[in-house]
XYZ file of C-alpha atoms in Angstrom:
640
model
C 118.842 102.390 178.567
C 121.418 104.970 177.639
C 122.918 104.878 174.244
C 125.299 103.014 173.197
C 128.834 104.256 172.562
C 131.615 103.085 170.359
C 135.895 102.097 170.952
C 137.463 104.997 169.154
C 139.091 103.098 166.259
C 142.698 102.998 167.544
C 140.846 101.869 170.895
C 139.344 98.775 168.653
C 142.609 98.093 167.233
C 144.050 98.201 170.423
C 141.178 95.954 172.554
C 141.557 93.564 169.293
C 145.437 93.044 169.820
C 145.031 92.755 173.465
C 142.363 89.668 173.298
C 144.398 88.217 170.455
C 147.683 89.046 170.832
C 149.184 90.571 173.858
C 148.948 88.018 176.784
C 150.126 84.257 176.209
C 147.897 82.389 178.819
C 144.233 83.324 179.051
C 144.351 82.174 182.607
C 145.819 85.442 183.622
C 142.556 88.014 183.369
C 141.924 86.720 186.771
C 145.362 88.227 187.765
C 144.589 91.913 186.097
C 140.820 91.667 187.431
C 142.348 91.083 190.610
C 145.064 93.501 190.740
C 142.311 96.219 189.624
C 140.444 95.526 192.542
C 143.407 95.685 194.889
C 144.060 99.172 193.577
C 140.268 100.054 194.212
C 141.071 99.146 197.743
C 144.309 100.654 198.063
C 142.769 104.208 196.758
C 140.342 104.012 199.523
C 142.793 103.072 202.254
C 145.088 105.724 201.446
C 141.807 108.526 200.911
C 140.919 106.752 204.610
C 143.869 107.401 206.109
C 144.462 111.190 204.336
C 140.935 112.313 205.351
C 140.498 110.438 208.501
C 137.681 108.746 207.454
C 135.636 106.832 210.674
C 133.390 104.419 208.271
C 136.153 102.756 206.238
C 137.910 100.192 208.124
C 141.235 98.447 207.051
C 139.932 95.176 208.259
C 136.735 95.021 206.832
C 138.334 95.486 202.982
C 138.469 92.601 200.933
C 138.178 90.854 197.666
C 135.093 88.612 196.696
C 134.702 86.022 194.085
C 131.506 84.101 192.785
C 130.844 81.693 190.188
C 127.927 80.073 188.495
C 128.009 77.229 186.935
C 124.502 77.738 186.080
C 124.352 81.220 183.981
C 128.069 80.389 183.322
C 129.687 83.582 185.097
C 132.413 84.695 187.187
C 132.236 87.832 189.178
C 134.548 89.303 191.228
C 133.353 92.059 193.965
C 135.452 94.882 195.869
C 134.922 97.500 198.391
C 137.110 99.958 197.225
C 137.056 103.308 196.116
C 134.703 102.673 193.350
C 133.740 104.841 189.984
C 131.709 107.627 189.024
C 129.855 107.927 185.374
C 133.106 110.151 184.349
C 135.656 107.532 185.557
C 133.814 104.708 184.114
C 133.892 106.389 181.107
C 137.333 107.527 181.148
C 138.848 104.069 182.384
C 137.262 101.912 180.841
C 135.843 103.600 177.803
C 139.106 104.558 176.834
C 141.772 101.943 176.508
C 144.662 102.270 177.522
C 143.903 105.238 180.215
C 144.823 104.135 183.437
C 143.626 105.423 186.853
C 146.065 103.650 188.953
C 148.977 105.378 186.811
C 146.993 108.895 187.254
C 146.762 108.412 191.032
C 149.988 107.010 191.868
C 151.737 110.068 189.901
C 149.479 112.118 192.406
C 150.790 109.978 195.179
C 154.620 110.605 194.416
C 153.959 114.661 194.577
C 151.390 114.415 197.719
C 153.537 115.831 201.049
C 151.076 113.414 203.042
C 151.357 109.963 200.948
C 151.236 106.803 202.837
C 154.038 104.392 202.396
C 151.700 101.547 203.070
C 149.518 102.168 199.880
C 150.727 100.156 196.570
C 149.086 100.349 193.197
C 150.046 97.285 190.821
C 147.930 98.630 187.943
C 149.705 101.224 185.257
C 148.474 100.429 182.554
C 144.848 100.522 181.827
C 144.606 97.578 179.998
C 144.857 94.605 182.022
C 140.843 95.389 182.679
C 139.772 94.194 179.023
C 141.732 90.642 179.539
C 138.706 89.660 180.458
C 137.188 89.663 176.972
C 139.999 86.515 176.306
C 137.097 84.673 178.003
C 134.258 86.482 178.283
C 131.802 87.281 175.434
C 130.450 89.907 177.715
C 131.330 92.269 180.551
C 129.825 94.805 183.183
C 130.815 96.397 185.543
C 128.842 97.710 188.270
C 130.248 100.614 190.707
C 129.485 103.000 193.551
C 131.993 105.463 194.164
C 132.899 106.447 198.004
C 131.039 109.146 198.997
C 128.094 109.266 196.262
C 124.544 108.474 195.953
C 124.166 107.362 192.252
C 125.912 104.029 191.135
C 126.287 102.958 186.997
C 126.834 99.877 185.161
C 129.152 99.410 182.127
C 128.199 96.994 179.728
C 130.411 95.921 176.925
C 130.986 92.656 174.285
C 133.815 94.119 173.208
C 133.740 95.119 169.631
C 130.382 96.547 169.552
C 131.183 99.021 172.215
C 129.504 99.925 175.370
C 126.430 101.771 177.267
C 126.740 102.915 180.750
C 123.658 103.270 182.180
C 122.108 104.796 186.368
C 121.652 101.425 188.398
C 120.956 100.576 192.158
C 123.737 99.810 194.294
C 124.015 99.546 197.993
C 127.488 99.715 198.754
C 130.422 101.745 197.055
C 132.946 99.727 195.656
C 133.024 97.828 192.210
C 131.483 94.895 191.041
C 132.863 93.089 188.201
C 130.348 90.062 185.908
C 132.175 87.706 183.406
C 129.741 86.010 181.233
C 131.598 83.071 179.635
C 132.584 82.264 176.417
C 131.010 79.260 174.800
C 133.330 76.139 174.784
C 135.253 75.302 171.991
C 137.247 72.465 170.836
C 140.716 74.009 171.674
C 139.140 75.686 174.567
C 137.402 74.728 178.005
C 136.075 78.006 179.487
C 134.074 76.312 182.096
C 137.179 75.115 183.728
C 136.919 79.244 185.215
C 133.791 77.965 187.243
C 135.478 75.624 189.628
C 136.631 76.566 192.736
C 139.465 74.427 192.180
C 140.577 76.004 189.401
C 140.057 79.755 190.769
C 142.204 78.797 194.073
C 145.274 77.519 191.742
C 144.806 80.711 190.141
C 144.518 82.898 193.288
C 147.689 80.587 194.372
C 149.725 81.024 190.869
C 148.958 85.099 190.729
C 148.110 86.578 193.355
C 148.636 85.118 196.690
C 149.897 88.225 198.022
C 147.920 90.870 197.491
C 147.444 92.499 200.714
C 144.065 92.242 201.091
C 141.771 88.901 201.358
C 140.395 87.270 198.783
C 137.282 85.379 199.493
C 135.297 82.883 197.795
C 132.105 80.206 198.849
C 133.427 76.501 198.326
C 132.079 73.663 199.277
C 133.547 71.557 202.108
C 132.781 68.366 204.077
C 131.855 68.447 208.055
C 131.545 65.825 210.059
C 127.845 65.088 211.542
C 127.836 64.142 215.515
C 126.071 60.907 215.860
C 125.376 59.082 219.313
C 126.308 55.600 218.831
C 129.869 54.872 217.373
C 128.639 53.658 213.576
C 131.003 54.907 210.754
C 131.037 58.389 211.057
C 129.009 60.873 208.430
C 129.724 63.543 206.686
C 127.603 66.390 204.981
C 128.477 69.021 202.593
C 128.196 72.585 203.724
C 129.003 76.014 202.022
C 131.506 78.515 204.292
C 133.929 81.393 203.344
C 137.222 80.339 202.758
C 140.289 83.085 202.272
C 142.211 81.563 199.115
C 145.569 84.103 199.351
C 148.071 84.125 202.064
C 148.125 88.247 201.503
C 151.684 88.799 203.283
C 154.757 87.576 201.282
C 157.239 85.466 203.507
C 159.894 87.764 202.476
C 158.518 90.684 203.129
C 158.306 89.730 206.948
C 161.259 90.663 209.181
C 163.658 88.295 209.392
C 163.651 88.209 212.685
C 159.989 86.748 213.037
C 160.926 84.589 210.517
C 161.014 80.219 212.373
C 163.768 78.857 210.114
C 160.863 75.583 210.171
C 158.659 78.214 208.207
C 161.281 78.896 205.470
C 161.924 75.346 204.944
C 158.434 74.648 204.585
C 157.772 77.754 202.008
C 161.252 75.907 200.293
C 159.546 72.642 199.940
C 156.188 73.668 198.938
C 157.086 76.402 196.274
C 159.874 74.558 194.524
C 158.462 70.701 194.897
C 161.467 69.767 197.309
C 160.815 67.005 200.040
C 164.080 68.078 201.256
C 165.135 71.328 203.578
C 167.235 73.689 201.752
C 170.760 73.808 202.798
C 171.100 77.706 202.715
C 167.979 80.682 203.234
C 169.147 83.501 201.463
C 166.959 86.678 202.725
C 167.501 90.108 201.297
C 166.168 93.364 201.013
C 168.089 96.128 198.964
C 167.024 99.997 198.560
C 168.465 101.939 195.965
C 167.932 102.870 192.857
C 166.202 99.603 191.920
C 164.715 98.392 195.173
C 163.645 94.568 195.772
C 163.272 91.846 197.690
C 164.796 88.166 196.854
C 164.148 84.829 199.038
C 166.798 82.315 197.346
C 167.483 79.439 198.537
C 170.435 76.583 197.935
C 169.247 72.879 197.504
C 170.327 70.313 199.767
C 170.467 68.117 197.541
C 171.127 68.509 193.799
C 167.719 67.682 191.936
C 167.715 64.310 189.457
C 167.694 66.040 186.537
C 170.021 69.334 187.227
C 172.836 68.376 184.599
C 170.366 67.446 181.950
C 168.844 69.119 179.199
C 165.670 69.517 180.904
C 166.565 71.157 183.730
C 165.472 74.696 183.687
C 167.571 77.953 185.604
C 166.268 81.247 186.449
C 164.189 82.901 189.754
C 160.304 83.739 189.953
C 159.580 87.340 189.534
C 157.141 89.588 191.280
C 156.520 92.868 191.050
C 154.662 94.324 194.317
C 153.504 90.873 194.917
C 152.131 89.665 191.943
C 153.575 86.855 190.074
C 154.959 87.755 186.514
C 157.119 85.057 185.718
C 158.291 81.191 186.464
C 161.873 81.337 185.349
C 163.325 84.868 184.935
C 166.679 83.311 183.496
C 168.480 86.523 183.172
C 168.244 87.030 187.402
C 170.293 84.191 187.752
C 173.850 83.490 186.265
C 174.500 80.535 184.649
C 177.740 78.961 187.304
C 174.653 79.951 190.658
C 171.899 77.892 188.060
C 171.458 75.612 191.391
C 170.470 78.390 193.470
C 166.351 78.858 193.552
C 164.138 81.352 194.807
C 162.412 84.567 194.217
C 162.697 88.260 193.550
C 159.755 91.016 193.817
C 160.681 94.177 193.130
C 158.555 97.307 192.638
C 160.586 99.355 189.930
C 160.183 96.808 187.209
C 159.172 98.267 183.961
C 156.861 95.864 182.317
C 155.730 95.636 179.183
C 151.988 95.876 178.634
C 150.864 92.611 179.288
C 153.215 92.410 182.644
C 154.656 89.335 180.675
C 157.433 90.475 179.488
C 160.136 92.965 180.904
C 160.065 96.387 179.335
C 163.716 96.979 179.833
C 166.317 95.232 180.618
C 168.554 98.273 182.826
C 166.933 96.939 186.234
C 167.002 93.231 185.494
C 170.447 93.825 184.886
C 171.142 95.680 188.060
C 169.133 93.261 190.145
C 170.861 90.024 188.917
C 174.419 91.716 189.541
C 173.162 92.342 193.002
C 171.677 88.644 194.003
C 174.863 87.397 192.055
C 177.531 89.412 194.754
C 174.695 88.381 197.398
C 175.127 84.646 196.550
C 178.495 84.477 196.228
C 179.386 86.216 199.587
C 177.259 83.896 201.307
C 179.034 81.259 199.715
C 182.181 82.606 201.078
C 181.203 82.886 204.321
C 179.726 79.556 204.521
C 183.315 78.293 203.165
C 185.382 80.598 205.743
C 183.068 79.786 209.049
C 181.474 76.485 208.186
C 183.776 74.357 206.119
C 181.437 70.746 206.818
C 178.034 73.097 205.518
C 180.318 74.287 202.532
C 181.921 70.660 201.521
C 178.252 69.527 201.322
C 177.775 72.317 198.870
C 180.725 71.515 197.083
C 179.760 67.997 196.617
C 176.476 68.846 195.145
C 177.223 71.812 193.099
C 181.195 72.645 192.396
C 181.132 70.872 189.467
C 178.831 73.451 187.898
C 181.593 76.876 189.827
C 183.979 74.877 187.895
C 181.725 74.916 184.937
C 181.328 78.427 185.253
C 185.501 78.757 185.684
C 186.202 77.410 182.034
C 182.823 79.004 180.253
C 182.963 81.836 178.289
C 186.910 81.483 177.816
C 187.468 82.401 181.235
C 185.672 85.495 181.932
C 184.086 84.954 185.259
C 187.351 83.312 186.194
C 187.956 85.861 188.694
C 184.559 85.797 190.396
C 184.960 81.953 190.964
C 188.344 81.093 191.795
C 187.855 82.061 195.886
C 185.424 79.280 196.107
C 186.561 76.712 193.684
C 188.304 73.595 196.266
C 190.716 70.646 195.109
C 191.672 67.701 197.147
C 195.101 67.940 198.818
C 197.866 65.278 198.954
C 199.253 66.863 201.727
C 196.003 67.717 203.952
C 194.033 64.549 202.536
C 191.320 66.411 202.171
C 189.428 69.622 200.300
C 191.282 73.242 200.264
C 190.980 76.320 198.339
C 193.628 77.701 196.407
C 193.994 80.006 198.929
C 194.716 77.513 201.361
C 197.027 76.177 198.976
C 198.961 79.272 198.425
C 199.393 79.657 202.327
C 200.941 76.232 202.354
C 203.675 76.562 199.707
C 207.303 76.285 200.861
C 209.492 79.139 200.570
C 210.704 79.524 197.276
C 207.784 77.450 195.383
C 207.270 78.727 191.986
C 203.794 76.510 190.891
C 200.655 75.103 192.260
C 201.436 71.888 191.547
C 198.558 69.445 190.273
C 198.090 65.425 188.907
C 195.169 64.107 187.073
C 193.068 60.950 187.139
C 190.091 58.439 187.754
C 190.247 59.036 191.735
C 192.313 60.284 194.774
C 193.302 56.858 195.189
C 194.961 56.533 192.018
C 196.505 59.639 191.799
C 198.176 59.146 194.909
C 199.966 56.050 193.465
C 200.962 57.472 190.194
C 205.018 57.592 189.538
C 205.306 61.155 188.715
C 203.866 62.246 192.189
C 206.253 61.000 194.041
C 209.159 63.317 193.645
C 207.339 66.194 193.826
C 205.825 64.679 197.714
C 209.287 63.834 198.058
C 210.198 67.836 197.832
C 207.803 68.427 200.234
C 205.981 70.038 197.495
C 201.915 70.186 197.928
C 199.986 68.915 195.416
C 196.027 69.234 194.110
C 194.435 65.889 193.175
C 191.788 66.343 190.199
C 189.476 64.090 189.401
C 186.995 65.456 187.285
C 186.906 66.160 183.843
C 187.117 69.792 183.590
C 189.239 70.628 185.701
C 192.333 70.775 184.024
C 190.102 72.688 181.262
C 189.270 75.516 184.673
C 193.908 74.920 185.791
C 194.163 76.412 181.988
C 191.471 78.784 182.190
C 192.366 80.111 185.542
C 196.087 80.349 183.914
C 197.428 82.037 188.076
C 196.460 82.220 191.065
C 197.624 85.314 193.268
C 200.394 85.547 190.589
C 201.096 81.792 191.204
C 201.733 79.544 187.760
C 199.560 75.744 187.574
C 202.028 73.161 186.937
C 200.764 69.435 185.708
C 203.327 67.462 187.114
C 203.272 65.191 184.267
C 203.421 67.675 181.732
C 206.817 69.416 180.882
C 210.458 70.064 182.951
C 209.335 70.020 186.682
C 213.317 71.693 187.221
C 213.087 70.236 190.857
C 216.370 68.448 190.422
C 219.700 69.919 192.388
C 222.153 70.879 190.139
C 224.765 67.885 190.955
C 221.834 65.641 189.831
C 221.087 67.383 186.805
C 224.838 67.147 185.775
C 224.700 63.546 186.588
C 221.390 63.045 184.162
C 223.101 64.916 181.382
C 226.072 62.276 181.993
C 224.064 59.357 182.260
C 221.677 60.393 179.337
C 225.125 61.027 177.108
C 226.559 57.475 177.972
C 223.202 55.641 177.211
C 222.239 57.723 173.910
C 222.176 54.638 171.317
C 220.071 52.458 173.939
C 217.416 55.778 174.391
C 217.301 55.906 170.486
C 217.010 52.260 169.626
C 214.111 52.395 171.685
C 212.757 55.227 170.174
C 213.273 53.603 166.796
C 211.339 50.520 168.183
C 208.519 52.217 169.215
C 208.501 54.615 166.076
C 205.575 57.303 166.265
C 203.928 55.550 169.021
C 205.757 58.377 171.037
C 207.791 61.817 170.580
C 210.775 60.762 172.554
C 212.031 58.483 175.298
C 214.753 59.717 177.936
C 215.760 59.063 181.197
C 213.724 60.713 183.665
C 214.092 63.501 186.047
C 211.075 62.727 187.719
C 210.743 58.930 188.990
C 211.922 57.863 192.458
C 211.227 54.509 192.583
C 208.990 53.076 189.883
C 210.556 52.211 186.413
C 208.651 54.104 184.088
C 206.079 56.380 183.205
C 204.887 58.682 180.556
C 204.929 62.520 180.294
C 204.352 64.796 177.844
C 205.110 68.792 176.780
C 203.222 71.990 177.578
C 200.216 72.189 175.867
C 197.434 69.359 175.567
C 197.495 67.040 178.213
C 197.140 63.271 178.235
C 193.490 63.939 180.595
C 192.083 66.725 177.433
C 193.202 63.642 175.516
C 191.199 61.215 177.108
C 187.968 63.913 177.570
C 188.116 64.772 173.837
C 187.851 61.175 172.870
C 184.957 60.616 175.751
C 182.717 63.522 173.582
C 179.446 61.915 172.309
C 181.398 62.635 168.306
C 184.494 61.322 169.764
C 187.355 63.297 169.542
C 186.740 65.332 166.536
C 190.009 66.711 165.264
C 191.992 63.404 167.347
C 193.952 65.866 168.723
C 196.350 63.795 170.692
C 198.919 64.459 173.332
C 202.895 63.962 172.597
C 203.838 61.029 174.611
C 207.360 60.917 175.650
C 208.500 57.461 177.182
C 210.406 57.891 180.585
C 212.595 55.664 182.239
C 214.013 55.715 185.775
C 217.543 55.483 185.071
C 218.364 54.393 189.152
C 215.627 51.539 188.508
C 216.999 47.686 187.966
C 214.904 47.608 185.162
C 217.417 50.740 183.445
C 220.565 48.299 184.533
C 218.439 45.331 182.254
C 218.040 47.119 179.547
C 221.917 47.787 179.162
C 222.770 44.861 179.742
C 220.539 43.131 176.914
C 221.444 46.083 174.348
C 224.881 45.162 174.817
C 224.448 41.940 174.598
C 222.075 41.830 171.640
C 220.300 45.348 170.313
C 217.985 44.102 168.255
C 216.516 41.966 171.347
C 215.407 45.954 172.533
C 212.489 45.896 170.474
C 210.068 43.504 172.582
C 211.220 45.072 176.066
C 210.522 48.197 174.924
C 207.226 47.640 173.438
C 206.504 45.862 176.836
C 207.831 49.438 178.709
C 205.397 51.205 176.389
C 202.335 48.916 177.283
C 203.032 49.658 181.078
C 203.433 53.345 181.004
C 200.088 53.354 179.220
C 198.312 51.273 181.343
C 199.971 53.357 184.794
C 198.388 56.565 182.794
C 195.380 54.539 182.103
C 195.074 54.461 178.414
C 193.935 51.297 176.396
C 197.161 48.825 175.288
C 196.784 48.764 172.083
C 196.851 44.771 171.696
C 195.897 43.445 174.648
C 196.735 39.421 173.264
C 199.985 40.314 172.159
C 201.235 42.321 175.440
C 199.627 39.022 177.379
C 201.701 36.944 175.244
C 204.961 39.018 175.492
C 204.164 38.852 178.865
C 204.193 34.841 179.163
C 207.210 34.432 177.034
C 209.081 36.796 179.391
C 208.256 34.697 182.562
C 208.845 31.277 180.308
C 212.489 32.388 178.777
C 213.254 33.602 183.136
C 212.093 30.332 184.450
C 214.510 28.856 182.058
């Protein structure tokens, strides 16, 4: 037995942090362990290929892992390139000093480097992970090519001995010898098979060569008479990774069934996806991203709970769930995946190092994402109006964040319903319909298309031949005042403000009209006191007798979304409501009439005005008895 040797002391510090501190889950040492061994592997291929070595064959390389429930240990086994006494030494001896980073610098200078060789290891620490759950570790290995093979031995703090052993093969052979349970942790869950696949599954499905492992399995017995049939258990060799990533097949090999299926089985979808995203990019940050558009938005996606962001690989290996910052916040529907082999990690792969590549990545899928959303929109308007319906409330959402700065990105794919298409456009569209001399892209508010379509104030802008967008959901006047123009066109709320669509003979014969009937306007005014800013006669009814309007600014739908808040409207900021009355409507010629024949009888007709106007704009009256009784003595005093 050679003597033993001790952790320099930064090396103790160092092994300390990393069982303590540096990883979150102890679940992942079967990730590094693996990853080690891939390298192993990799280092032989490529010394295989370079030398044109005869006994090393690509399809006899693979990974190997045992368990005993027994002597409570995990091993895992490789036929890689394996370690000398020096290497073992230096690797693992010294923490911290990694191989793979040593021989992949030697890789990126050597004239004859294989493109097909990828090391996932930099690090040189990932190795002693394993003491998170093991009390003790060796490690056994043969390196290619030599007679003698050595075993290091290590607990951790006290050090290690490396000592001559017997091995038949080269390669490495790695023995985890379990930590005792503990009442906060179960290390024997590491000794099912179970458990290992959903690891293998979780981690490291892809590394590119087979993992391996003995589980148990049921096989039917062949019996000659047709009793019940039997069954008997039976160990065989199953492979537990799937070694080559979907998306880093060609496309062009790729059944559209087979990316539905990967769809529905990573991301716990029973439904297709509506859009496959597959994209590789080279450049200064290379990577490849499989993303993927729901068909269907999931039950919880405007809640709380709901969680944004793509999984991350790097060369394969899983690093992360939900990398938010790949994703923006207005695409948070869009799922998927990116793996990318210039990531800098930090030390425990956890974590990125910097943030310079996420950065250029997520600008990347974002213009990705959005021109296939703009092609889908352009060439397959039915695919795209699905889309819409599922997700455009959350483009819209990403219109009126951030006070309008990704306005611009958005607007080309943001659609409204039309009054004059009866049914969804883009603004684009919109602008290619306007009549010649059309100043504003003209919009009403309310509950539904239906509604809107009856409303007073739309129909002398329909009238004009004037297009106009129907909006019917909450924010989207908030995303008309964000967006502020569109290709240098002004929004207009057609209820808000002077539409100025009135020929100049009419607008000389409202100023008349408005001049003659001045007292009547301001008795009503004085009846309804502050209930409203001003009453006039309108500019903007065709047939119905009234409505209400109101000035630039806050409109009567912020109103009524302010006061929907879960605090209710918290500064009750309310729009100005100015009464309008059609003064062509019989209703105008009734009101004269009873103000000349008794002013003071004004007051109840134009409280009953008020009541309807609010109602049309669908506010709450503000005494429902008393309008209903205003309302019967009306219809008594005309019966009689």
């Amino acid at each position: 037995m050679s003597r033993k040797k001790q952790f320099k002391a930064e090396s103790k510090r160092l092994l300390d942090l990393m069982i303590n501190s540096i990883y979150t889950h102890k679940e992942i040492f079967l990730r590094e362990l693996i990853s080690n061994s891939s390298d192993a592997i990799d280092k032989l291929y490529y010394r295989a290929l370079r030398d044109n070595l005869q006994d090393v064959n690509r399809e006899d390389l693979h990974i190997q892992i045992e368990t005993d429930k027994e002597n409570r240990t995990i091993t895992i086994i490789d036929n890689g390139i394996g370690m000398d006494k020096d290497e073992l030494e230096e690797n693992l001896g010294t923490i911290a000093k990694s191989g793979s980073l040593a021989f992949k610098e030697k890789l990126a200078t050597d004239e004859k480097k294989e493109q097909d060789v990828d090391i996932i290891g930099q690090f040189g620490v990932g190795f002693y992970s394993a003491f998170m759950v093991a009390n003790r570790v060796e490690v056994t290995s043969k390196k290619y090519g030599e007679e003698n093979a050595y075993r290091w031995t290590s607990s951790a703090s006290d050090g290690y001995t490396i000592d001559e052993v017997e091995k038949d093969t080269y390669g490495t052979t790695i023995v985890l010898y379990l930590k005792d349970n503990t009442d906060d942790e179960d290390y024997d869950q590491y000794l099912s098979a179970y458990e290992i696949e959903g690891l293998i599954k979780k981690y490291s499905d892809y590394i590119r060569y087979p993992i391996k492992m003995e589980v148990e399995t049921q096989k039917q017995i062949e019996t000659e008479n047709e009793e019940e049939p039997k069954y008997e258990t039976v160990q065989e060799i199953k492979t537990l990774n799937s070694m080559v990533p979907l998306w880093k097949r060609p496309k062009k090999d790729i059944k559209q069934e087979e990316y539905h299926e990967f769809y529905k089985d990573k991301f716990n979808d029973y439904s297709n996806p509506q859009k496959v995203i597959h994209t590789s990019v080279e450049g200064n940050v290379s990577f490849d991203a499989l993303l993927f558009i729901p068909g269907k938005a999931p039950y919880d996606y405007y809640s709380n709970e709901y969680k944004k962001g793509l999984q991350l690989y790097s060369r394969g290996v899983f690093i992360m769930d939900k990398a938010e910052d790949l994703i923006p916040e207005y695409f948070r529907f869009v799922k998927g995946l990116v793996d990318s082999q210039d990531l800098s990690l930090n030390i425990s792969r956890e974590m990125l190092q910097h943030d310079r590549q996420l950065k250029i990545i997520a600008s990347r899928i974002e213009k990705k994402i959005k021109s296939e959303l703009t092609l889908m929109m352009n060439n397959d308007r039915e695919s795209y109006e699905t889309f819409w319906n599922n997700f455009g409330l959350q483009l819209k959402f990403g219109v009126y964040n951030n006070y309008g700065m990704d306005k611009e990105k958005l607007q080309d794919l943001l659609m409204f319903y039309s009054s004059k298409e009866q049914k969804l456009i883009s603004l684009d569209e919109y602008i290619n319909h306007m009549e010649e001399g059309q100043e504003y892209i003209y919009f009403m508010s309310g509950d539904s298309v239906e509604k809107i379509d009856k409303l007073p104030q739309c129909a002398l802008v329909k009238e004009k031949g004037y297009e106009i967008l129907y909006l019917t959901d909450n924010v989207d006047e908030f995303v008309m005042q964000a967006l502020g123009t569109y290709k240098e066109k002004k929004f207009k709320n057609i209820s808000q403000g002077d539409l100025d669509l009135a020929s100049e003979e009419e607008k000389k014969e409202l100023e008349t009209k408005a001049e003659e009937n001045k007292d009547l306007m301001e008795s009503i005014k004085e009846a309804l006191g502050d209930k409203v800013k001003e009453v006039k006669i309108s500019s903007r009814l065709v047939n119905d007798p009234v409505c209400l309007s109101t000035d630039e600014g806050l409109s009567f739908e912020m109103e009524k979304v302010l006061s929907a808040m879960p605090e209710g409207n918290p500064y009750g900021m309310k729009a100005a409501r100015i009464l309008e009355i059609n003064g062509n409507h019989e209703i105008f010629h009734a009101l004269q009439s009873i103000y000349a024949k008794n002013a003071d009888a004004i007051k109840d007709y134009a409280d009953l005005l008020y009541q309807q106007a609010l109602l049309i704009e669908g506010f709450s009256i503000d005494d429902p008895m008393e309008f209903s009784r205003k309302i019967c003595d009306f219809m008594i005093k005309a019966a009689n």
